[in-house]
Tab-separated table of C-alpha atoms in Angstrom:
chain	number	residue	atom	x	y	z
A	14	MET	CA	56.928	-5.410	-184.728
A	15	ALA	CA	57.379	-9.086	-185.468
A	16	TYR	CA	58.607	-11.340	-182.729
A	17	ARG	CA	61.664	-13.546	-182.920
A	18	TRP	CA	61.459	-16.106	-180.177
A	19	GLY	CA	64.679	-17.283	-178.600
A	20	MET	CA	65.988	-18.973	-175.514
A	21	ALA	CA	68.967	-18.833	-173.210
A	22	VAL	CA	69.961	-21.893	-171.183
A	23	ASP	CA	72.310	-21.388	-168.266
A	24	ILE	CA	74.272	-24.611	-168.008
A	25	ASP	CA	75.908	-23.484	-164.764
A	26	LYS	CA	72.462	-23.362	-163.201
A	27	CYS	CA	71.182	-26.667	-164.590
A	28	THR	CA	71.062	-29.423	-161.975
A	29	GLY	CA	69.950	-32.121	-164.387
A	30	CYS	CA	66.680	-32.725	-162.539
A	31	GLU	CA	64.759	-33.305	-165.804
A	32	ALA	CA	61.725	-31.381	-164.618
A	33	CYS	CA	61.767	-29.720	-168.044
A	34	VAL	CA	61.510	-33.119	-169.753
A	35	THR	CA	58.517	-34.117	-167.631
A	36	ALA	CA	56.824	-30.762	-168.106
A	37	CYS	CA	57.355	-30.956	-171.852
A	38	HIS	CA	55.804	-34.425	-172.052
A	39	ALA	CA	52.772	-33.267	-170.099
A	40	GLU	CA	52.305	-30.028	-172.009
A	41	ASN	CA	52.794	-31.334	-175.520
A	42	ASN	CA	51.032	-34.726	-175.410
A	43	ILE	CA	54.266	-36.546	-176.172
A	44	PRO	CA	53.699	-40.295	-176.168
A	45	THR	CA	55.937	-42.769	-174.388
A	46	VAL	CA	56.952	-45.716	-176.531
A	47	GLY	CA	58.007	-48.301	-173.971
A	48	ALA	CA	61.349	-49.923	-173.265
A	49	GLY	CA	61.391	-52.116	-176.359
A	50	GLN	CA	60.937	-49.280	-178.829
A	51	ALA	CA	63.174	-46.956	-176.835
A	52	SER	CA	66.011	-49.467	-177.166
A	53	ARG	CA	65.561	-49.190	-180.937
A	54	GLY	CA	66.072	-45.446	-180.735
A	55	ARG	CA	62.405	-44.538	-181.094
A	56	ALA	CA	61.993	-42.741	-177.775
A	57	MET	CA	60.492	-39.280	-178.099
A	58	HIS	CA	61.672	-36.443	-175.907
A	59	TRP	CA	61.346	-32.966	-177.386
A	60	ILE	CA	63.827	-31.863	-174.740
A	61	ARG	CA	66.508	-34.092	-173.280
A	62	VAL	CA	69.204	-33.470	-170.685
A	63	GLU	CA	72.580	-34.595	-171.984
A	64	ARG	CA	75.185	-35.629	-169.445
A	65	TYR	CA	78.885	-34.924	-169.881
A	66	TYR	CA	81.475	-36.449	-167.581
A	67	GLU	CA	84.694	-34.519	-167.234
A	68	GLY	CA	87.876	-35.584	-165.463
A	69	SER	CA	88.719	-39.100	-164.320
A	70	PHE	CA	87.697	-41.032	-161.259
A	71	PRO	CA	87.559	-40.043	-158.412
A	72	ASP	CA	87.761	-36.434	-159.507
A	73	VAL	CA	84.775	-36.480	-161.866
A	74	ARG	CA	82.637	-33.501	-162.733
A	75	LEU	CA	79.231	-33.983	-164.272
A	76	LYS	CA	77.713	-31.319	-166.476
A	77	PHE	CA	74.226	-31.165	-167.882
A	78	ARG	CA	73.009	-29.648	-171.097
A	79	PRO	CA	69.288	-29.525	-171.911
A	80	VAL	CA	68.990	-29.988	-175.668
A	81	LEU	CA	65.825	-29.109	-177.534
A	82	CYS	CA	65.064	-27.829	-181.018
A	83	GLN	CA	67.420	-24.906	-181.562
A	84	GLN	CA	64.895	-23.140	-183.833
A	85	CYS	CA	67.664	-22.441	-186.339
A	86	ASP	CA	67.520	-19.390	-188.568
A	87	ASN	CA	69.216	-21.414	-191.307
A	88	ALA	CA	67.554	-24.700	-190.518
A	89	PRO	CA	68.831	-27.809	-192.288
A	90	CYS	CA	65.535	-29.593	-191.663
A	91	GLU	CA	63.453	-27.101	-193.621
A	92	ALA	CA	65.425	-27.165	-196.843
A	93	VAL	CA	64.955	-30.916	-197.280
A	94	CYS	CA	61.228	-31.155	-196.619
A	95	PRO	CA	59.460	-32.035	-199.881
A	96	THR	CA	56.041	-30.864	-198.666
A	97	TYR	CA	57.010	-27.683	-196.799
A	98	ALA	CA	55.639	-29.257	-193.634
A	99	ALA	CA	58.809	-28.031	-191.940
A	100	HIS	CA	58.960	-24.317	-192.480
A	101	GLN	CA	60.080	-21.105	-190.852
A	102	ASN	CA	57.128	-19.136	-189.601
A	103	GLU	CA	57.029	-15.365	-189.292
A	104	ASP	CA	58.179	-15.477	-185.661
A	105	GLY	CA	61.305	-17.356	-186.678
A	106	LEU	CA	60.076	-20.661	-185.296
A	107	ASN	CA	60.786	-23.863	-187.180
A	108	ALA	CA	57.154	-24.828	-187.451
A	109	GLN	CA	56.011	-28.342	-188.240
A	110	VAL	CA	52.636	-28.738	-189.947
A	111	TYR	CA	51.600	-32.221	-188.911
A	112	ASN	CA	48.768	-32.575	-191.393
A	113	ARG	CA	51.143	-31.745	-194.215
A	114	CYS	CA	53.890	-34.145	-193.170
A	115	ILE	CA	54.120	-37.343	-195.215
A	116	GLY	CA	56.833	-38.909	-193.083
A	117	THR	CA	59.831	-38.991	-195.377
A	118	ARG	CA	62.032	-38.413	-192.303
A	119	TYR	CA	64.467	-36.349	-194.368
A	120	CYS	CA	64.284	-33.604	-191.757
A	121	ALA	CA	65.298	-35.925	-188.936
A	122	ASN	CA	68.298	-37.027	-190.955
A	123	ALA	CA	69.244	-33.456	-191.795
A	124	CYS	CA	68.848	-32.137	-188.253
A	125	THR	CA	72.170	-31.430	-186.638
A	126	TYR	CA	70.884	-31.707	-183.105
A	127	ASN	CA	68.802	-34.922	-183.227
A	128	VAL	CA	65.689	-33.197	-181.957
A	129	ARG	CA	63.148	-34.433	-184.485
A	130	PHE	CA	61.120	-37.524	-183.713
A	131	PHE	CA	59.092	-39.846	-185.875
A	132	ASN	CA	55.830	-41.474	-184.843
A	133	PHE	CA	56.362	-45.127	-185.671
A	134	PHE	CA	52.980	-45.997	-184.165
A	135	ASN	CA	49.717	-44.308	-183.376
A	136	PRO	CA	50.185	-42.966	-179.863
A	137	GLU	CA	48.069	-44.471	-177.108
A	138	TRP	CA	47.018	-43.120	-173.754
A	139	PRO	CA	45.372	-45.951	-171.833
A	140	LYS	CA	42.430	-44.764	-169.752
A	141	PRO	CA	42.401	-42.679	-167.593
A	142	LEU	CA	45.628	-41.154	-168.936
A	143	HIS	CA	43.714	-39.707	-171.898
A	144	LEU	CA	42.219	-37.206	-169.464
A	145	GLN	CA	45.610	-35.529	-169.040
A	146	LEU	CA	45.919	-34.634	-172.733
A	147	ASN	CA	46.374	-30.957	-173.487
A	148	PRO	CA	43.510	-29.892	-175.790
A	149	ASP	CA	45.598	-27.061	-177.233
A	150	VAL	CA	48.130	-29.415	-178.804
A	151	SER	CA	47.485	-31.718	-181.767
A	152	ILE	CA	47.864	-35.446	-181.268
A	153	ARG	CA	50.364	-36.620	-183.851
A	154	GLU	CA	49.433	-39.699	-185.821
A	155	VAL	CA	51.561	-42.525	-187.090
A	156	GLY	CA	53.916	-41.506	-189.885
A	157	VAL	CA	54.345	-37.903	-188.794
A	158	MET	CA	57.436	-36.056	-187.631
A	159	GLU	CA	57.232	-34.008	-184.468
A	160	LYS	CA	59.529	-31.664	-182.611
A	161	CYS	CA	59.775	-28.934	-180.005
A	162	THR	CA	57.538	-26.004	-180.916
A	163	PHE	CA	58.694	-23.580	-178.198
A	164	CYS	CA	55.172	-24.280	-176.877
A	165	VAL	CA	53.606	-22.529	-179.840
A	166	GLN	CA	50.152	-23.018	-178.306
A	167	ARG	CA	51.173	-20.726	-175.431
A	168	ILE	CA	52.719	-18.213	-177.827
A	169	LYS	CA	49.557	-18.245	-179.930
A	170	ALA	CA	47.301	-17.859	-176.900
A	171	ALA	CA	49.324	-14.967	-175.474
A	172	LYS	CA	49.591	-13.214	-178.836
A	173	THR	CA	45.890	-13.610	-179.573
A	174	GLU	CA	44.971	-12.343	-176.140
A	175	ALA	CA	47.274	-9.355	-176.514
A	176	THR	CA	45.988	-8.566	-180.014
A	177	ALA	CA	42.367	-8.861	-178.952
A	178	ALA	CA	43.066	-6.500	-176.042
A	179	GLN	CA	45.078	-4.256	-178.392
A	180	ARG	CA	48.306	-4.218	-176.420
A	181	GLU	CA	51.875	-5.477	-176.789
A	182	LEU	CA	53.210	-8.644	-175.180
A	183	VAL	CA	55.218	-8.036	-172.016
A	184	ASP	CA	58.613	-9.721	-171.673
A	185	GLY	CA	58.452	-12.686	-169.319
A	186	ALA	CA	54.664	-12.945	-169.430
A	187	LEU	CA	54.993	-15.935	-171.693
A	188	GLN	CA	57.156	-18.976	-171.182
A	189	PRO	CA	57.227	-22.540	-172.497
A	190	ALA	CA	56.583	-25.472	-170.186
A	191	CYS	CA	60.285	-26.312	-169.751
A	192	ALA	CA	61.152	-22.793	-168.611
A	193	GLN	CA	58.148	-22.695	-166.316
A	194	ALA	CA	59.106	-25.997	-164.692
A	195	CYS	CA	62.798	-25.239	-164.238
A	196	PRO	CA	63.452	-24.937	-160.482
A	197	THR	CA	66.690	-23.009	-160.953
A	198	THR	CA	65.395	-20.738	-163.762
A	199	ALA	CA	68.177	-21.998	-166.001
A	200	ILE	CA	65.892	-21.631	-169.040
A	201	ILE	CA	64.958	-18.101	-170.076
A	202	PHE	CA	62.566	-17.510	-172.965
A	203	GLY	CA	61.650	-14.341	-174.790
A	204	ASP	CA	61.739	-12.088	-177.828
A	205	LEU	CA	65.165	-11.597	-179.421
A	206	ASN	CA	63.869	-8.640	-181.437
A	207	ASP	CA	63.403	-6.649	-178.256
A	208	PRO	CA	66.966	-5.601	-177.301
A	209	GLU	CA	65.929	-5.027	-173.686
A	210	SER	CA	64.295	-8.431	-173.113
A	211	ARG	CA	66.023	-10.778	-170.682
A	212	VAL	CA	66.768	-13.336	-173.360
A	213	ALA	CA	68.252	-10.748	-175.748
A	214	ARG	CA	70.556	-9.464	-173.017
A	215	LEU	CA	71.634	-13.001	-172.141
A	216	ALA	CA	72.205	-13.782	-175.824
A	217	ARG	CA	74.745	-10.945	-175.917
A	218	SER	CA	76.520	-12.232	-172.806
A	219	PRO	CA	80.212	-13.145	-173.148
A	220	ARG	CA	79.341	-16.422	-171.383
A	221	GLY	CA	77.164	-17.400	-174.318
A	222	THR	CA	77.867	-20.037	-176.940
A	223	LYS	CA	75.745	-21.714	-179.565
A	224	LEU	CA	75.550	-25.445	-179.971
A	225	LEU	CA	77.679	-26.667	-182.915
A	226	GLU	CA	77.918	-23.088	-184.094
A	227	ASP	CA	80.511	-23.890	-186.768
A	228	LEU	CA	77.944	-25.796	-188.822
A	229	GLY	CA	76.174	-22.536	-189.648
A	230	ALA	CA	72.620	-23.477	-188.769
A	231	GLU	CA	72.356	-20.249	-186.772
A	232	PRO	CA	70.504	-21.614	-183.749
A	233	LYS	CA	68.414	-19.253	-181.622
A	234	ILE	CA	69.279	-20.911	-178.318
A	235	THR	CA	72.244	-19.528	-176.421
A	236	TYR	CA	73.982	-21.738	-173.855
A	237	LEU	CA	75.543	-19.793	-171.007
A	238	GLN	CA	78.469	-21.116	-169.037
A	239	LYS	CA	81.374	-19.764	-167.040
A	240	GLN	CA	84.015	-21.627	-169.011
A	241	PRO	CA	83.945	-22.742	-172.609
A	242	TRP	CA	82.876	-26.305	-173.224
A	243	HIS	CA	85.474	-29.067	-173.270
A	244	GLU	CA	88.099	-27.253	-171.307
A	245	PRO	CA	88.239	-29.330	-168.134
A	246	ASP	CA	91.604	-27.813	-167.232
A	247	ALA	CA	89.934	-24.529	-166.563
A	248	TYR	CA	88.373	-25.834	-163.349
B	22	MET	CA	47.848	-62.414	-245.597
B	23	SER	CA	45.171	-59.872	-244.966
B	24	GLN	CA	45.794	-56.774	-242.845
B	25	VAL	CA	45.274	-57.184	-239.117
B	26	PHE	CA	43.712	-53.742	-238.650
B	27	PRO	CA	41.049	-52.355	-240.963
B	28	LYS	CA	41.510	-48.826	-242.256
B	29	SER	CA	39.005	-47.458	-239.720
B	30	ALA	CA	41.444	-48.399	-236.915
B	31	ASN	CA	43.257	-45.121	-237.610
B	32	ALA	CA	40.200	-43.137	-236.655
B	33	TRP	CA	39.517	-45.358	-233.648
B	34	SER	CA	43.035	-44.951	-232.271
B	35	LYS	CA	42.832	-41.173	-232.557
B	36	ALA	CA	39.415	-41.125	-230.933
B	37	SER	CA	40.576	-43.387	-228.101
B	38	VAL	CA	43.420	-40.988	-227.249
B	39	LEU	CA	40.848	-38.230	-226.850
B	40	ALA	CA	38.545	-40.560	-224.941
B	41	ILE	CA	41.270	-41.442	-222.418
B	42	VAL	CA	41.893	-37.750	-221.734
B	43	PHE	CA	38.159	-37.155	-221.417
B	44	VAL	CA	37.685	-40.091	-219.010
B	45	LEU	CA	40.615	-39.002	-216.820
B	46	LEU	CA	39.307	-35.448	-216.623
B	47	SER	CA	35.802	-36.676	-215.804
B	48	VAL	CA	37.089	-38.946	-213.034
B	49	GLY	CA	39.053	-36.016	-211.615
B	50	TRP	CA	35.984	-33.788	-211.764
B	51	VAL	CA	33.810	-36.413	-210.057
B	52	VAL	CA	36.352	-36.921	-207.266
B	53	LEU	CA	36.673	-33.175	-206.632
B	54	THR	CA	32.918	-32.677	-206.696
B	55	ILE	CA	32.274	-35.494	-204.229
B	56	GLN	CA	35.032	-34.206	-201.992
B	57	ARG	CA	33.359	-30.775	-201.825
B	58	SER	CA	29.822	-32.127	-201.558
B	59	ASP	CA	27.622	-31.798	-198.503
B	60	PHE	CA	27.839	-35.577	-198.187
B	61	VAL	CA	31.525	-35.289	-197.294
B	62	THR	CA	31.552	-31.912	-195.539
B	63	SER	CA	28.272	-32.622	-193.657
B	64	ALA	CA	27.120	-29.098	-194.461
B	65	ASN	CA	23.405	-28.280	-194.644
B	66	GLN	CA	22.432	-31.352	-192.657
B	67	PHE	CA	20.201	-31.327	-189.615
B	68	VAL	CA	21.559	-32.909	-186.478
B	69	GLU	CA	19.396	-34.628	-183.869
B	70	GLN	CA	19.783	-32.791	-180.554
B	71	PRO	CA	18.563	-33.747	-177.060
B	72	VAL	CA	16.111	-30.825	-177.341
B	73	GLN	CA	15.241	-29.500	-180.771
B	74	PHE	CA	16.320	-25.968	-179.933
B	75	SER	CA	15.253	-23.365	-182.485
B	76	HIS	CA	17.658	-20.540	-183.172
B	77	GLN	CA	15.020	-19.131	-185.520
B	78	HIS	CA	12.654	-18.634	-182.587
B	79	HIS	CA	15.161	-17.463	-179.975
B	80	ALA	CA	17.588	-15.365	-182.054
B	81	GLY	CA	15.265	-14.361	-184.880
B	82	GLY	CA	11.806	-14.236	-183.336
B	83	ILE	CA	12.515	-13.007	-179.820
B	84	GLY	CA	15.741	-11.252	-180.809
B	85	ILE	CA	18.046	-12.540	-178.068
B	86	ASP	CA	21.620	-11.479	-178.752
B	87	CYS	CA	24.046	-14.321	-179.625
B	88	ARG	CA	26.176	-13.377	-176.635
B	89	TYR	CA	23.408	-13.924	-174.112
B	90	CYS	CA	24.069	-17.668	-174.422
B	91	HIS	CA	27.462	-17.834	-176.177
B	92	THR	CA	29.054	-15.716	-173.487
B	93	SER	CA	32.748	-16.339	-174.076
B	94	VAL	CA	32.832	-15.586	-177.802
B	95	GLU	CA	34.691	-12.316	-177.290
B	96	ILE	CA	37.287	-13.515	-174.805
B	97	SER	CA	38.013	-17.139	-175.549
B	98	PRO	CA	38.787	-19.552	-178.393
B	99	SER	CA	35.415	-21.215	-177.824
B	100	ALA	CA	32.143	-19.333	-178.128
B	101	GLY	CA	30.765	-21.470	-175.331
B	102	ILE	CA	27.708	-23.675	-174.985
B	103	PRO	CA	25.316	-22.257	-172.392
B	104	PRO	CA	24.709	-24.257	-169.220
B	105	THR	CA	21.176	-25.465	-168.537
B	106	LYS	CA	20.862	-22.625	-166.063
B	107	THR	CA	20.825	-20.146	-168.932
B	108	CYS	CA	17.771	-21.902	-170.385
B	109	ILE	CA	16.090	-22.006	-166.985
B	110	ASN	CA	16.561	-18.244	-166.542
B	111	CYS	CA	13.571	-17.799	-168.816
B	112	HIS	CA	12.004	-21.229	-168.841
B	113	SER	CA	11.347	-21.289	-165.117
B	114	GLN	CA	8.724	-18.659	-165.961
B	115	ILE	CA	7.595	-19.316	-169.518
B	116	TRP	CA	6.700	-22.721	-170.954
B	117	SER	CA	7.664	-24.017	-167.540
B	118	THR	CA	5.320	-26.977	-167.778
B	119	SER	CA	5.795	-27.792	-171.462
B	120	PRO	CA	6.484	-31.512	-171.932
B	121	TYR	CA	8.735	-30.534	-174.824
B	122	LEU	CA	11.184	-28.963	-172.371
B	123	GLU	CA	11.209	-31.864	-169.925
B	124	PRO	CA	14.828	-32.844	-170.814
B	125	VAL	CA	15.911	-29.301	-169.907
B	126	ARG	CA	14.124	-29.371	-166.551
B	127	ALA	CA	15.434	-32.875	-165.876
B	128	SER	CA	18.933	-31.646	-166.597
B	129	PHE	CA	18.453	-28.752	-164.174
B	130	ARG	CA	16.896	-30.977	-161.482
B	131	ASP	CA	19.554	-33.682	-161.653
B	132	ASP	CA	22.407	-31.230	-162.200
B	133	LYS	CA	23.449	-33.149	-165.315
B	134	PRO	CA	24.342	-31.141	-168.442
B	135	LEU	CA	22.438	-31.645	-171.670
B	136	ASN	CA	24.524	-33.515	-174.225
B	137	TRP	CA	24.310	-31.081	-177.122
B	138	VAL	CA	25.733	-32.478	-180.343
B	139	ARG	CA	28.457	-30.355	-181.907
B	140	VAL	CA	27.405	-29.090	-185.324
B	141	HIS	CA	30.544	-27.208	-186.382
B	142	ASP	CA	33.318	-29.730	-185.854
B	143	LEU	CA	36.771	-28.863	-187.133
B	144	PRO	CA	39.558	-31.430	-187.507
B	145	ASP	CA	41.699	-31.806	-184.398
B	146	PHE	CA	44.833	-30.445	-186.068
B	147	VAL	CA	43.331	-27.036	-186.742
B	148	TYR	CA	42.854	-24.426	-184.036
B	149	PHE	CA	40.156	-21.823	-184.457
B	150	ASN	CA	39.817	-18.899	-182.083
B	151	HIS	CA	36.490	-17.068	-181.836
B	152	SER	CA	37.776	-14.082	-179.857
B	153	ILE	CA	40.288	-12.923	-182.451
B	154	HIS	CA	37.804	-13.230	-185.321
B	155	VAL	CA	35.143	-11.271	-183.458
B	156	THR	CA	37.682	-8.620	-182.445
B	157	LYS	CA	38.821	-8.211	-186.032
B	158	GLY	CA	35.312	-7.690	-187.313
B	159	VAL	CA	34.162	-11.073	-188.602
B	160	GLY	CA	30.463	-11.360	-187.878
B	161	CYS	CA	28.712	-14.483	-186.608
B	162	GLU	CA	26.677	-14.547	-189.790
B	163	THR	CA	29.759	-14.596	-192.024
B	164	CYS	CA	30.586	-18.172	-191.022
B	165	HIS	CA	27.394	-19.479	-189.413
B	166	GLY	CA	24.918	-18.107	-191.947
B	167	ARG	CA	21.485	-16.748	-191.142
B	168	VAL	CA	21.134	-18.465	-187.775
B	169	ASP	CA	17.934	-16.464	-187.181
B	170	LYS	CA	16.360	-18.400	-190.027
B	171	MET	CA	17.442	-21.867	-188.900
B	172	PRO	CA	14.695	-23.786	-187.064
B	173	LEU	CA	17.373	-26.387	-186.375
B	174	MET	CA	21.066	-25.559	-186.376
B	175	ILE	CA	22.892	-26.571	-189.518
B	176	GLN	CA	26.456	-26.100	-190.621
B	177	LYS	CA	26.170	-23.558	-193.413
B	178	ALA	CA	29.751	-23.499	-194.681
B	179	SER	CA	31.834	-26.413	-195.886
B	180	LEU	CA	34.484	-25.723	-193.182
B	181	GLN	CA	37.084	-26.922	-195.666
B	182	MET	CA	40.450	-25.214	-195.791
B	183	GLU	CA	39.723	-23.509	-199.108
B	184	TRP	CA	36.703	-21.909	-197.466
B	185	CYS	CA	38.853	-20.541	-194.595
B	186	LEU	CA	41.497	-19.338	-197.029
B	187	ASP	CA	38.935	-17.554	-199.156
B	188	CYS	CA	38.528	-15.010	-196.363
B	189	HIS	CA	42.087	-15.213	-195.044
B	190	ARG	CA	43.399	-14.228	-198.467
B	191	ASP	CA	41.265	-11.084	-198.637
B	192	PRO	CA	39.306	-10.337	-195.448
B	193	SER	CA	38.238	-6.902	-196.723
B	194	ARG	CA	35.358	-8.573	-198.556
B	195	TYR	CA	33.820	-9.855	-195.322
B	196	VAL	CA	34.740	-7.624	-192.373
B	197	ARG	CA	32.105	-5.458	-190.741
B	198	PRO	CA	32.137	-2.865	-187.944
B	199	ARG	CA	32.578	-4.357	-184.467
B	200	ASP	CA	29.199	-3.088	-183.282
B	201	GLN	CA	27.516	-5.103	-186.035
B	202	ILE	CA	29.133	-8.455	-185.157
B	203	THR	CA	25.978	-10.226	-183.999
B	204	THR	CA	23.662	-8.516	-186.487
B	205	MET	CA	21.798	-10.949	-188.730
B	206	GLY	CA	21.088	-9.864	-192.300
B	207	TYR	CA	23.741	-7.150	-192.055
B	208	GLN	CA	23.966	-4.718	-194.946
B	209	PRO	CA	27.007	-2.406	-195.066
B	210	ALA	CA	26.095	1.273	-194.733
B	211	VAL	CA	28.526	2.173	-197.508
B	212	ALA	CA	29.819	-0.082	-200.282
B	213	GLN	CA	31.827	-3.026	-198.941
B	214	ALA	CA	34.561	-2.280	-201.494
B	215	GLU	CA	35.136	1.016	-199.699
B	216	LEU	CA	34.321	-0.005	-196.122
B	217	GLY	CA	36.275	-3.294	-196.155
B	218	PRO	CA	39.786	-1.939	-196.784
B	219	ARG	CA	39.148	0.861	-194.276
B	220	LEU	CA	38.175	-1.603	-191.533
B	221	VAL	CA	41.109	-3.882	-192.377
B	222	LYS	CA	43.375	-0.914	-191.744
B	223	GLU	CA	41.521	0.297	-188.663
B	224	TYR	CA	41.404	-3.136	-187.001
B	225	LYS	CA	45.035	-3.811	-187.963
B	226	ILE	CA	44.211	-7.065	-189.731
B	227	ALA	CA	47.472	-8.760	-190.659
B	228	GLY	CA	48.734	-9.030	-194.209
B	229	LEU	CA	48.528	-11.902	-196.652
B	230	GLU	CA	51.774	-13.506	-195.530
B	231	HIS	CA	50.643	-13.863	-191.934
B	232	MET	CA	47.063	-14.805	-192.718
B	233	THR	CA	47.978	-17.624	-195.096
B	234	SER	CA	50.897	-19.013	-193.094
B	235	CYS	CA	50.269	-22.659	-192.096
B	236	SER	CA	51.128	-22.068	-188.476
B	237	VAL	CA	48.386	-19.466	-188.055
B	238	CYS	CA	45.870	-22.299	-187.728
B	239	HIS	CA	47.901	-25.517	-187.625
B	240	ARG	CA	50.218	-26.434	-184.775
């Protein structure tokens, strides 16, 4: 059976430590652009931790929400790509084919969640930092869009290994770097097509909401929280 | 006032329209031919190695199985380059004083690997996995050619995307039984047209949609 990769993020568990952001940078060869470019909005973080302040001083509550590509079923980024570099692959991932991308940046403009990033320069890793590059992930060149892949290199490796050994993938055996790094296990990854997988059960949870669900992009990431968002009175 | 154009200009203008089309098509043909040529793909070109290792002698003449040296081909994306120790297994006994093999012995003595030059080099944005191809019944020979007849290793195929897709679109033309993976000069026992589709089914080789999806190889 085909897989349909999804994620559940428990906001109540998230402490905002940003270990996921660091892990993502290390795993996916994401370049840092420096303060100057970052101030022009060219910073690249496939996953970011958004901070929301609720209440007024001194009774302030801070909430964190890790935001990454929502791997939408009805993705706005894919429809606008003139070269089909952004496309839905058979596992339901919004795949980005870097060597096909011509850098129109339409997808970044269409994306509801601001999770697509453009390489304004050729990335550089001054020696000896080049030794930390992950050989399983392409280095993106100047003029190419990039985005969270749900660590497709890990998915590919696990699937290939399972196929070669002629067995099925086990739930939980495979997780992206952000989920692996999360100290509070706020990020759960798995196959939504398997009704018994952890992520599928969490996706059915009454605590679950989707980010900007009304826009109809049908994201595959479920955010779990005790109270609905933007109801500070509930605390 | 006399006419600017003579009467023959009619014929010239018609001919020039045809000529423009012909020139454009020729330029297109030349570009495509150069782009597929060995000059661009670096196919069929010998590469200078630290030791001029002969696959013809070792794989063809002596009959060493591919997997004796390329040990990880069945379990890993990379087939693996053997360490110097693998060479020394035999060459501590035979040809152990040959000056030709001095770089190998020096490498073993100093514990410094030989710097073999990669012959089959794919672009960095494409990810090839040996283990899955071998498991699904793609023989060494299918991509690497008759290695047992190569005194020096050459890249036999163009390694261009159209070459990959040729098989990915219809693998039944190329698959062989798993026990024949490393066989050189393999001939199917029954007609490939009959054997191929059967093996595709038996080895559960994915359909066209999966095999030609960009993200199968690019990520």
